[in-house]
PDB file of C-alpha atoms in Angstrom:
ATOM      1  CA  MET S  70      -0.113  10.769 -21.217  1.00 96.00           C
ATOM      2  CA  LYS S  71      -3.042   9.376 -19.236  1.00 98.00           C
ATOM      3  CA  THR S  72      -4.287  11.168 -16.139  1.00 98.00           C
ATOM      4  CA  ILE S  73      -3.683   9.231 -12.913  1.00 98.00           C
ATOM      5  CA  GLY S  74      -6.490   9.337 -10.380  1.00 98.00           C
ATOM      6  CA  MET S  75      -5.275   9.102  -6.796  1.00 98.00           C
ATOM      7  CA  LEU S  76      -7.293   8.409  -3.657  1.00 98.00           C
ATOM      8  CA  GLY S  77      -4.963   9.703  -0.979  1.00 97.00           C
ATOM      9  CA  GLY S  78      -4.798  10.953   2.577  1.00 97.00           C
ATOM     10  CA  MET S  79      -4.611   7.468   4.151  1.00 96.00           C
ATOM     11  CA  SER S  80      -2.294   8.797   5.469  1.00 94.00           C
ATOM     12  CA  TRP S  81      -1.124  11.976   3.783  1.00 96.00           C
ATOM     13  CA  GLU S  82       2.416  11.044   4.858  1.00 94.00           C
ATOM     14  CA  SER S  83       2.519   8.160   2.371  1.00 94.00           C
ATOM     15  CA  THR S  84       0.443  10.031  -0.226  1.00 96.00           C
ATOM     16  CA  ALA S  85       3.279  12.565  -0.364  1.00 96.00           C
ATOM     17  CA  SER S  86       5.637   9.671  -1.135  1.00 96.00           C
ATOM     18  CA  TYR S  87       3.337   8.555  -3.942  1.00 97.00           C
ATOM     19  CA  TYR S  88       3.145  12.044  -5.444  1.00 98.00           C
ATOM     20  CA  LYS S  89       6.930  12.403  -5.393  1.00 97.00           C
ATOM     21  CA  ALA S  90       7.589   8.919  -6.816  1.00 98.00           C
ATOM     22  CA  ILE S  91       5.079   9.292  -9.645  1.00 98.00           C
ATOM     23  CA  ASN S  92       6.380  12.669 -10.737  1.00 98.00           C
ATOM     24  CA  GLU S  93       9.984  11.509 -10.516  1.00 98.00           C
ATOM     25  CA  GLY S  94       9.054   8.467 -12.607  1.00 98.00           C
ATOM     26  CA  VAL S  95       7.486  10.581 -15.343  1.00 98.00           C
ATOM     27  CA  LYS S  96      10.447  12.954 -15.361  1.00 98.00           C
ATOM     28  CA  ALA S  97      12.860  10.022 -15.645  1.00 97.00           C
ATOM     29  CA  GLU S  98      10.983   8.698 -18.679  1.00 97.00           C
ATOM     30  CA  LEU S  99      10.255  11.966 -20.496  1.00 97.00           C
ATOM     31  CA  GLY S 100      12.935  14.339 -19.222  1.00 97.00           C
ATOM     32  CA  GLY S 101      12.895  18.112 -19.142  1.00 97.00           C
ATOM     33  CA  LEU S 102      10.174  19.647 -17.029  1.00 98.00           C
ATOM     34  CA  SER S 103       7.830  16.720 -17.527  1.00 98.00           C
ATOM     35  CA  SER S 104       5.538  15.818 -14.644  1.00 98.00           C
ATOM     36  CA  ALA S 105       2.554  13.550 -14.188  1.00 98.00           C
ATOM     37  CA  LYS S 106      -1.053  14.422 -14.940  1.00 98.00           C
ATOM     38  CA  ILE S 107      -2.738  13.687 -11.622  1.00 98.00           C
ATOM     39  CA  CYS S 108      -6.208  14.142 -10.200  1.00 98.00           C
ATOM     40  CA  LEU S 109      -5.877  13.695  -6.425  1.00 98.00           C
ATOM     41  CA  TYR S 110      -8.637  13.419  -3.855  1.00 98.00           C
ATOM     42  CA  SER S 111      -7.262  13.411  -0.314  1.00 98.00           C
ATOM     43  CA  VAL S 112      -9.691  12.235   2.358  1.00 98.00           C
ATOM     44  CA  ASN S 113      -9.697  13.010   6.080  1.00 97.00           C
ATOM     45  CA  PHE S 114      -7.958   9.954   7.533  1.00 97.00           C
ATOM     46  CA  GLU S 115      -9.376  10.630  10.993  1.00 97.00           C
ATOM     47  CA  GLU S 116     -12.814   9.642   9.681  1.00 97.00           C
ATOM     48  CA  ILE S 117     -11.531   6.565   7.859  1.00 97.00           C
ATOM     49  CA  GLU S 118      -9.387   5.332  10.766  1.00 96.00           C
ATOM     50  CA  LYS S 119     -12.282   5.435  13.239  1.00 97.00           C
ATOM     51  CA  LEU S 120     -14.505   3.450  10.884  1.00 97.00           C
ATOM     52  CA  GLN S 121     -11.718   0.906  10.286  1.00 96.00           C
ATOM     53  CA  HIS S 122     -11.308   0.164  13.964  1.00 95.00           C
ATOM     54  CA  GLN S 123     -15.084  -0.007  14.439  1.00 97.00           C
ATOM     55  CA  GLY S 124     -15.301  -2.579  11.649  1.00 96.00           C
ATOM     56  CA  ARG S 125     -17.574  -0.283   9.628  1.00 97.00           C
ATOM     57  CA  TRP S 126     -16.041  -1.126   6.269  1.00 97.00           C
ATOM     58  CA  ASN S 127     -19.241  -0.449   4.324  1.00 97.00           C
ATOM     59  CA  ASP S 128     -19.140   3.136   5.551  1.00 98.00           C
ATOM     60  CA  THR S 129     -15.525   3.518   4.432  1.00 98.00           C
ATOM     61  CA  ALA S 130     -16.538   2.184   1.019  1.00 98.00           C
ATOM     62  CA  VAL S 131     -19.201   4.882   0.729  1.00 98.00           C
ATOM     63  CA  ILE S 132     -16.707   7.643   1.502  1.00 98.00           C
ATOM     64  CA  LEU S 133     -14.075   6.320  -0.902  1.00 98.00           C
ATOM     65  CA  THR S 134     -16.606   5.636  -3.650  1.00 98.00           C
ATOM     66  CA  GLN S 135     -17.754   9.256  -3.513  1.00 98.00           C
ATOM     67  CA  ALA S 136     -14.127  10.352  -3.699  1.00 98.00           C
ATOM     68  CA  ALA S 137     -13.463   7.987  -6.622  1.00 98.00           C
ATOM     69  CA  LYS S 138     -16.432   9.392  -8.531  1.00 98.00           C
ATOM     70  CA  ALA S 139     -15.048  12.885  -8.015  1.00 98.00           C
ATOM     71  CA  VAL S 140     -11.663  11.768  -9.336  1.00 98.00           C
ATOM     72  CA  GLU S 141     -13.304  10.194 -12.371  1.00 98.00           C
ATOM     73  CA  ALA S 142     -15.314  13.367 -12.999  1.00 98.00           C
ATOM     74  CA  GLY S 143     -12.049  15.288 -12.768  1.00 97.00           C
ATOM     75  CA  GLY S 144     -10.740  13.458 -15.835  1.00 97.00           C
ATOM     76  CA  ALA S 145      -8.767  10.523 -14.437  1.00 98.00           C
ATOM     77  CA  ASP S 146      -8.220   7.611 -16.830  1.00 98.00           C
ATOM     78  CA  PHE S 147      -7.569   5.076 -14.082  1.00 98.00           C
ATOM     79  CA  LEU S 148      -7.435   5.023 -10.296  1.00 98.00           C
ATOM     80  CA  ILE S 149      -4.897   4.091  -7.660  1.00 98.00           C
ATOM     81  CA  ILE S 150      -5.917   3.747  -4.012  1.00 98.00           C
ATOM     82  CA  CYS S 151      -2.868   5.033  -2.118  1.00 98.00           C
ATOM     83  CA  THR S 152      -3.097   2.581   0.767  1.00 96.00           C
ATOM     84  CA  ASN S 153      -2.928  -1.195   1.099  1.00 96.00           C
ATOM     85  CA  THR S 154      -5.603  -1.583   3.771  1.00 97.00           C
ATOM     86  CA  MET S 155      -8.395   0.179   1.923  1.00 97.00           C
ATOM     87  CA  HIS S 156      -8.079  -2.236  -0.989  1.00 97.00           C
ATOM     88  CA  LYS S 157     -10.411  -4.242   1.245  1.00 97.00           C
ATOM     89  CA  VAL S 158     -13.212  -2.227  -0.380  1.00 98.00           C
ATOM     90  CA  ALA S 159     -11.653  -1.948  -3.852  1.00 97.00           C
ATOM     91  CA  SER S 160     -14.313  -4.120  -5.467  1.00 96.00           C
ATOM     92  CA  GLU S 161     -17.107  -1.966  -4.000  1.00 97.00           C
ATOM     93  CA  ILE S 162     -15.462   1.168  -5.374  1.00 98.00           C
ATOM     94  CA  GLU S 163     -14.775  -0.387  -8.767  1.00 97.00           C
ATOM     95  CA  ALA S 164     -18.418  -1.392  -9.135  1.00 97.00           C
ATOM     96  CA  GLU S 165     -19.493   2.261  -8.940  1.00 98.00           C
ATOM     97  CA  ILE S 166     -17.023   3.833 -11.390  1.00 98.00           C
ATOM     98  CA  SER S 167     -16.234   3.265 -15.043  1.00 98.00           C
ATOM     99  CA  ILE S 168     -12.452   3.670 -14.884  1.00 98.00           C
ATOM    100  CA  PRO S 169     -10.215   0.748 -13.835  1.00 97.00           C
ATOM    101  CA  ILE S 170      -8.389   0.416 -10.525  1.00 98.00           C
ATOM    102  CA  LEU S 171      -4.699  -0.456 -10.609  1.00 98.00           C
ATOM    103  CA  HIS S 172      -4.634  -2.831  -7.633  1.00 97.00           C
ATOM    104  CA  ILE S 173      -1.647  -2.525  -5.296  1.00 97.00           C
ATOM    105  CA  ALA S 174      -1.534  -6.258  -4.499  1.00 97.00           C
ATOM    106  CA  ASP S 175      -1.514  -7.171  -8.193  1.00 97.00           C
ATOM    107  CA  ALA S 176       1.322  -4.759  -8.933  1.00 97.00           C
ATOM    108  CA  THR S 177       3.333  -6.152  -6.017  1.00 98.00           C
ATOM    109  CA  ALA S 178       2.583  -9.782  -6.878  1.00 97.00           C
ATOM    110  CA  LYS S 179       3.678  -9.326 -10.494  1.00 97.00           C
ATOM    111  CA  LYS S 180       7.018  -7.999  -9.260  1.00 97.00           C
ATOM    112  CA  LEU S 181       7.391 -10.944  -6.870  1.00 98.00           C
ATOM    113  CA  VAL S 182       6.567 -13.445  -9.628  1.00 97.00           C
ATOM    114  CA  SER S 183       9.019 -11.730 -11.964  1.00 97.00           C
ATOM    115  CA  ASP S 184      11.729 -12.088  -9.308  1.00 98.00           C
ATOM    116  CA  GLY S 185      10.872 -15.742  -8.665  1.00 98.00           C
ATOM    117  CA  VAL S 186       9.683 -15.269  -5.087  1.00 98.00           C
ATOM    118  CA  LYS S 187       7.387 -18.112  -4.013  1.00 97.00           C
ATOM    119  CA  LYS S 188       7.015 -17.470  -0.268  1.00 98.00           C
ATOM    120  CA  VAL S 189       6.791 -14.006   1.193  1.00 98.00           C
ATOM    121  CA  GLY S 190       6.324 -12.374   4.586  1.00 98.00           C
ATOM    122  CA  LEU S 191       3.696  -9.659   4.906  1.00 98.00           C
ATOM    123  CA  LEU S 192       3.834  -6.586   7.133  1.00 98.00           C
ATOM    124  CA  GLY S 193       0.969  -4.122   7.294  1.00 97.00           C
ATOM    125  CA  THR S 194      -1.933  -3.027   9.408  1.00 97.00           C
ATOM    126  CA  ARG S 195      -3.612  -5.698  11.488  1.00 96.00           C
ATOM    127  CA  PHE S 196      -6.423  -5.679   8.919  1.00 97.00           C
ATOM    128  CA  THR S 197      -4.063  -6.424   6.034  1.00 97.00           C
ATOM    129  CA  MET S 198      -2.096  -9.078   7.914  1.00 97.00           C
ATOM    130  CA  GLU S 199      -5.040 -10.889   9.497  1.00 97.00           C
ATOM    131  CA  GLN S 200      -7.870 -10.638   6.975  1.00 96.00           C
ATOM    132  CA  ASP S 201      -8.010 -12.478   3.664  1.00 94.00           C
ATOM    133  CA  PHE S 202      -8.686  -9.673   1.162  1.00 95.00           C
ATOM    134  CA  TYR S 203      -4.957  -9.136   0.524  1.00 96.00           C
ATOM    135  CA  LYS S 204      -3.320 -12.466   1.326  1.00 96.00           C
ATOM    136  CA  SER S 205      -5.831 -14.540  -0.630  1.00 96.00           C
ATOM    137  CA  ARG S 206      -5.350 -12.378  -3.708  1.00 97.00           C
ATOM    138  CA  LEU S 207      -1.622 -13.086  -3.665  1.00 97.00           C
ATOM    139  CA  THR S 208      -2.179 -16.799  -3.114  1.00 97.00           C
ATOM    140  CA  ASN S 209      -5.184 -17.504  -5.336  1.00 97.00           C
ATOM    141  CA  LYS S 210      -4.293 -15.246  -8.244  1.00 96.00           C
ATOM    142  CA  PHE S 211      -0.502 -15.502  -8.228  1.00 98.00           C
ATOM    143  CA  GLU S 212       0.265 -18.711  -6.281  1.00 97.00           C
ATOM    144  CA  ILE S 213       2.422 -16.907  -3.721  1.00 98.00           C
ATOM    145  CA  ASP S 214       2.579 -18.385  -0.223  1.00 98.00           C
ATOM    146  CA  VAL S 215       2.087 -15.646   2.385  1.00 98.00           C
ATOM    147  CA  ILE S 216       3.122 -15.751   6.042  1.00 98.00           C
ATOM    148  CA  VAL S 217       2.558 -13.116   8.720  1.00 98.00           C
ATOM    149  CA  PRO S 218       4.226 -12.377  12.067  1.00 98.00           C
ATOM    150  CA  SER S 219       3.058 -13.728  15.422  1.00 97.00           C
ATOM    151  CA  ALA S 220       0.091 -12.083  17.157  1.00 97.00           C
ATOM    152  CA  GLU S 221       2.409 -10.126  19.446  1.00 98.00           C
ATOM    153  CA  SER S 222       4.496  -8.911  16.520  1.00 98.00           C
ATOM    154  CA  ARG S 223       1.393  -8.039  14.486  1.00 98.00           C
ATOM    155  CA  ALA S 224       0.281  -5.776  17.329  1.00 98.00           C
ATOM    156  CA  ILE S 225       3.658  -4.012  17.309  1.00 98.00           C
ATOM    157  CA  VAL S 226       3.580  -3.484  13.537  1.00 98.00           C
ATOM    158  CA  HIS S 227      -0.008  -2.197  13.624  1.00 98.00           C
ATOM    159  CA  ASN S 228       0.508   0.185  16.530  1.00 97.00           C
ATOM    160  CA  VAL S 229       3.671   1.702  15.084  1.00 98.00           C
ATOM    161  CA  ILE S 230       1.815   2.434  11.836  1.00 97.00           C
ATOM    162  CA  TYR S 231      -1.078   4.274  13.469  1.00 96.00           C
ATOM    163  CA  ASP S 232       0.624   5.808  16.505  1.00 97.00           C
ATOM    164  CA  GLU S 233       3.869   6.844  14.832  1.00 97.00           C
ATOM    165  CA  LEU S 234       4.241   6.584  11.052  1.00 96.00           C
ATOM    166  CA  CYS S 235       0.864   8.084  10.146  1.00 95.00           C
ATOM    167  CA  LYS S 236       1.827  11.018  12.371  1.00 95.00           C
ATOM    168  CA  GLY S 237       5.245  11.450  10.768  1.00 95.00           C
ATOM    169  CA  ILE S 238       7.100  10.004  13.767  1.00 97.00           C
ATOM    170  CA  ILE S 239      10.162   7.973  12.767  1.00 97.00           C
ATOM    171  CA  SER S 240      11.627   6.078  15.730  1.00 97.00           C
ATOM    172  CA  ALA S 241      14.955   4.250  15.762  1.00 97.00           C
ATOM    173  CA  GLU S 242      13.542   1.990  18.478  1.00 98.00           C
ATOM    174  CA  SER S 243      10.603   1.033  16.284  1.00 98.00           C
ATOM    175  CA  ARG S 244      12.946   0.379  13.369  1.00 98.00           C
ATOM    176  CA  VAL S 245      14.814  -2.163  15.484  1.00 98.00           C
ATOM    177  CA  LYS S 246      11.517  -3.842  16.407  1.00 98.00           C
ATOM    178  CA  TYR S 247      10.496  -4.040  12.746  1.00 98.00           C
ATOM    179  CA  LEU S 248      13.857  -5.452  11.708  1.00 98.00           C
ATOM    180  CA  ASN S 249      13.573  -8.141  14.378  1.00 98.00           C
ATOM    181  CA  ILE S 250      10.127  -9.059  13.042  1.00 98.00           C
ATOM    182  CA  ILE S 251      11.462  -9.160   9.486  1.00 98.00           C
ATOM    183  CA  ASN S 252      14.187 -11.520  10.672  1.00 98.00           C
ATOM    184  CA  GLU S 253      11.541 -13.713  12.314  1.00 97.00           C
ATOM    185  CA  LEU S 254       9.678 -13.965   9.011  1.00 98.00           C
ATOM    186  CA  TYR S 255      12.899 -14.857   7.198  1.00 98.00           C
ATOM    187  CA  LYS S 256      13.646 -17.604   9.726  1.00 97.00           C
ATOM    188  CA  SER S 257      10.106 -18.902   9.131  1.00 97.00           C
ATOM    189  CA  GLY S 258      10.866 -19.390   5.449  1.00 97.00           C
ATOM    190  CA  ALA S 259      10.020 -16.075   3.830  1.00 98.00           C
ATOM    191  CA  GLU S 260      12.256 -15.400   0.824  1.00 98.00           C
ATOM    192  CA  ALA S 261      11.338 -11.716   0.954  1.00 98.00           C
ATOM    193  CA  VAL S 262       9.080  -9.354   2.903  1.00 98.00           C
ATOM    194  CA  ILE S 263       6.304  -7.119   1.570  1.00 98.00           C
ATOM    195  CA  LEU S 264       6.120  -3.696   3.183  1.00 98.00           C
ATOM    196  CA  GLY S 265       2.361  -3.970   2.894  1.00 96.00           C
ATOM    197  CA  CYS S 266       1.444  -0.624   4.369  1.00 95.00           C
ATOM    198  CA  THR S 267       2.333   2.484   2.411  1.00 93.00           C
ATOM    199  CA  GLU S 268       3.840   4.152   5.496  1.00 94.00           C
ATOM    200  CA  ILE S 269       6.319   1.404   6.395  1.00 97.00           C
ATOM    201  CA  ALA S 270       8.897   2.551   3.845  1.00 95.00           C
ATOM    202  CA  LEU S 271       9.165   5.779   5.837  1.00 95.00           C
ATOM    203  CA  LEU S 272      10.759   3.655   8.582  1.00 97.00           C
ATOM    204  CA  ILE S 273      12.365   0.685   6.834  1.00 97.00           C
ATOM    205  CA  GLN S 274      14.360   0.734   3.601  1.00 96.00           C
ATOM    206  CA  GLN S 275      16.465  -1.902   1.867  1.00 97.00           C
ATOM    207  CA  GLN S 276      19.641  -0.382   3.305  1.00 97.00           C
ATOM    208  CA  HIS S 277      18.565  -1.583   6.748  1.00 98.00           C
ATOM    209  CA  THR S 278      18.558  -5.315   5.969  1.00 98.00           C
ATOM    210  CA  ASP S 279      19.934  -7.928   3.594  1.00 97.00           C
ATOM    211  CA  ILE S 280      16.508  -9.579   3.386  1.00 98.00           C
ATOM    212  CA  PRO S 281      14.769  -8.501   0.146  1.00 98.00           C
ATOM    213  CA  LEU S 282      12.044  -5.933   0.784  1.00 98.00           C
ATOM    214  CA  TYR S 283       9.169  -5.066  -1.539  1.00 98.00           C
ATOM    215  CA  ASP S 284       7.980  -1.506  -0.990  1.00 97.00           C
ATOM    216  CA  THR S 285       4.367  -1.438  -2.159  1.00 97.00           C
ATOM    217  CA  THR S 286       4.303   2.353  -2.461  1.00 96.00           C
ATOM    218  CA  GLU S 287       7.293   2.351  -4.799  1.00 97.00           C
ATOM    219  CA  ILE S 288       5.990  -0.584  -6.842  1.00 98.00           C
ATOM    220  CA  HIS S 289       2.471   0.833  -7.135  1.00 98.00           C
ATOM    221  CA  ALA S 290       3.759   4.276  -8.151  1.00 98.00           C
ATOM    222  CA  PHE S 291       6.045   2.726 -10.777  1.00 97.00           C
ATOM    223  CA  GLU S 292       3.182   0.729 -12.288  1.00 97.00           C
ATOM    224  CA  ALA S 293       1.013   3.856 -12.361  1.00 98.00           C
ATOM    225  CA  VAL S 294       3.699   5.676 -14.337  1.00 98.00           C
ATOM    226  CA  GLN S 295       4.055   2.763 -16.755  1.00 97.00           C
ATOM    227  CA  LEU S 296       0.307   2.710 -17.364  1.00 97.00           C
ATOM    228  CA  ALA S 297       0.022   6.498 -17.656  1.00 98.00           C
ATOM    229  CA  LEU S 298       2.782   6.619 -20.264  1.00 97.00           C
ATOM    230  CA  LEU S 299       1.434   3.573 -22.121  1.00 91.00           C
ATOM    231  CA  LEU S 300       4.678   1.707 -21.464  1.00 84.00           C
ATOM    232  CA  LYS S 301       2.771  -1.438 -20.417  1.00 65.00           C
TER     233      LYS S 301
END
């Protein structure tokens, strides 16, 4: 079994979901008391969040690169960044370490391609929805057409993530707002919707809608298990 390196804490709420999903995946494959070999570095999200909203992405890259080097030194064979947004600096991190990064957008895109999805809606932080680092990877590398909500809806999605989900607050009112936005994306031609922030699955699950949802946390964790157990 390979050792999975995890950069977590962004937020710790979703990192807990990752840890649970990865260990459950290993147990399902190997049985008994089997669990994953993990080297986890959990950062202080307060520091990262302030830099994000100040546009100081180079500074976030420095923090995460130091954390990634620590994970590598701890014996990790590959790295997963347990957040969609911070894949904005994935290339900077990868350039400073010798172990590969299992990219969350690639894992998600491969699942979409496998399911025949050509046009997808994207929910996430404002950074993920509005900037090109995530959307362009899906389009240029996998030929998936990506649409995002209106500016007003993007603000709702972003604020719920930071003001509620990252703090462990699960609101029925916010769930209704998200479901309305998902319906808007479907009416705009999306065949499915990516839950492109690792916290969103704390609020929205497939049971809440008939529109196909792609939970990036679940997909990323599954791919990490497959790679760790040499199943892919």
